[in-house]
Amino acid sequence: MPDWTYHPLRGMAAGILGRRRSQRTALRLLASIGSRPAGARMIARGFAHRHPPEGLAGEIAGVPVAVRLGISVPPALAREAVRALPPLGAGVVEVAPVSADDAATVREAAAGRSVPLVVGACDPAAEAALKPHVDGFTSSDDPHVVHVSDPSVTAAAAVLKEPSAVVLARPGVLVAAGPGWFQRVTEAATPTAPAPVLRDVGRDPRRWPVWWWAFLVGLGMTGAGLGAAAITLGPVLLWYDRDYLGMTLHDLHGVNHHLVHFLQHDRITMAGTMVAIGALYTGLAMGGIRRGWPWAREVYLLSGTIGFPTLFYFLATGFVEPLHTATTLVLFPMFVAAVRRTPHTPRWRLAPEGPEPERRRALAGQLLLIVTGAGLFVGGAVISVVGLTGVFVPSDLAFLGTSTQTLETVNPRLTPFIAHDRAGFGGALMAAAVAITLLSAWGWRRGEAWVFWTLAAAAAAGFLPAVVVHGAIHYTDFLHLAPVYFGIAMTGTGLLLARPYLCAKASPWPKD
């Protein structure tokens, strides 16, 4: 489990199962998943764990390790630790102290291991029994092996600056800090360089960095959303809309005096979602990809992979919107240029550790944002399905005071026309939701103020137009708007809880 469920929910789990049982249950669950290659990859990818930098490689007891960071556990926890903790970022597992009576337990734990397993043997008999089955043996007086009981990330990262040092955490460190401790230490110990600035971009598009292309896509999405809002608040219908329908705005008023307002409400919410996507992409470009966070590119890629194919919803609705198509044709090549490479050079600057209660509150806020993003994705999927099938929900027809059959009788193209807007909004909402969910899950670090402002801007752009337009046209059905109100409450509460943590000041770059 990630820190954002471990800390907010562990009190509840302890109340139900008991403290010790809940801890062992969590460890066994992670071990069960992590023991399978696909499960280990799922945990690593889901926690945004990436390959550690080469500078953290080294050795322990003569055994090479990819990262000089691991855990030291007693034999009773060895089997679960060997399977559960490597996907979380542990580069080595030490089992100590081990006597001859523990040899069978350690042999079982060593089977199928994915990282080196070393043993602190109590006597020659234990060492002789385990020598064929483990990777090496540690000594209690080895000055290069540092056992830590303090969950301080800063202290552990400072130890790792010594190339020959290996940090092994006691189990209590993970109990206190959470499963994300390994990743936090790895990031804090990673050497970084200053992030590029605007003057580094240059004038030749062939040499533009990927973060600049990503930034341009974000600006393009924002501009397209604002343009869609301007059209909706102005003429509402463009020439190709009138040609497709064979009707003018006045004709639509004649069919149903609520119909134009209904079209405006669909299109304003769609425009707000496009601006929200633009805010998310701009933030990911400038705060994430530009600063070398590998997960930022993946958030961007997954969101766009869902958003751009929604252009092909026209295959189901039958209505091709020229401006939508033109926008996609312009932005998609830029999107491909933005995700063609993964940023490799770390350019972030982390804030120093702050008060633990501040982090705990931020983790509760993180959980709220992730739940909100997941809910938005489900909502977008439902809206897409409705748009591509029945088009209207009961509250829509109650607002319009008519039926689908009546609208189809007046003009058989009215329903496909509305379906295009509705399904497109659902697809855009899913793209935004993926970005919100993954940015909240992977980007939550002290001092990353851009995460706070990106999510705040996206929330304002997505929620406020939806609330305002529904009130303006008097479409105020509570059940229809309840998900919006719930999303606003969850997002606002989550951001308020996380603001002191996310907006803490990062460490200044050292002066030359």
Tab-separated table of N, CA, C and O in Angstrom, residues 15 50 59 64 95 233 300 326 375 452:
chain	number	residue	atom	x	y	z
A	15	GLY	N	-7.921	-0.481	14.329
A	15	GLY	CA	-9.113	-0.609	15.142
A	15	GLY	C	-9.912	-1.861	14.822
A	15	GLY	O	-10.561	-2.436	15.696
A	50	ARG	N	11.211	4.099	-10.085
A	50	ARG	CA	11.980	3.965	-11.310
A	50	ARG	C	13.366	3.419	-10.978
A	50	ARG	O	13.740	3.266	-9.822
A	59	GLU	N	28.121	-2.084	-3.138
A	59	GLU	CA	28.166	-3.469	-2.699
A	59	GLU	C	28.036	-3.540	-1.195
A	59	GLU	O	28.315	-2.579	-0.469
A	64	PRO	N	27.385	-7.157	-5.134
A	64	PRO	CA	26.928	-5.949	-5.835
A	64	PRO	C	25.429	-5.710	-5.627
A	64	PRO	O	24.636	-6.654	-5.631
A	95	VAL	N	18.937	-10.371	6.714
A	95	VAL	CA	18.239	-11.113	7.756
A	95	VAL	C	19.218	-11.303	8.906
A	95	VAL	O	20.288	-11.897	8.733
A	233	LEU	N	-20.793	31.148	-25.809
A	233	LEU	CA	-21.417	32.336	-25.230
A	233	LEU	C	-21.782	33.370	-26.291
A	233	LEU	O	-22.479	34.338	-26.000
A	300	TYR	N	1.435	12.412	-18.559
A	300	TYR	CA	1.105	13.136	-19.785
A	300	TYR	C	0.716	12.161	-20.895
A	300	TYR	O	-0.296	12.350	-21.597
A	326	ALA	N	-9.573	19.866	-36.583
A	326	ALA	CA	-8.402	20.697	-36.861
A	326	ALA	C	-7.524	20.851	-35.620
A	326	ALA	O	-6.289	20.781	-35.702
A	375	GLY	N	-13.080	9.058	-9.271
A	375	GLY	CA	-14.512	9.300	-9.464
A	375	GLY	C	-14.787	10.052	-10.757
A	375	GLY	O	-15.762	9.754	-11.470
A	452	PHE	N	0.349	21.749	-6.428
A	452	PHE	CA	-0.815	22.398	-5.807
A	452	PHE	C	-1.494	23.346	-6.779
A	452	PHE	O	-2.724	23.285	-6.975
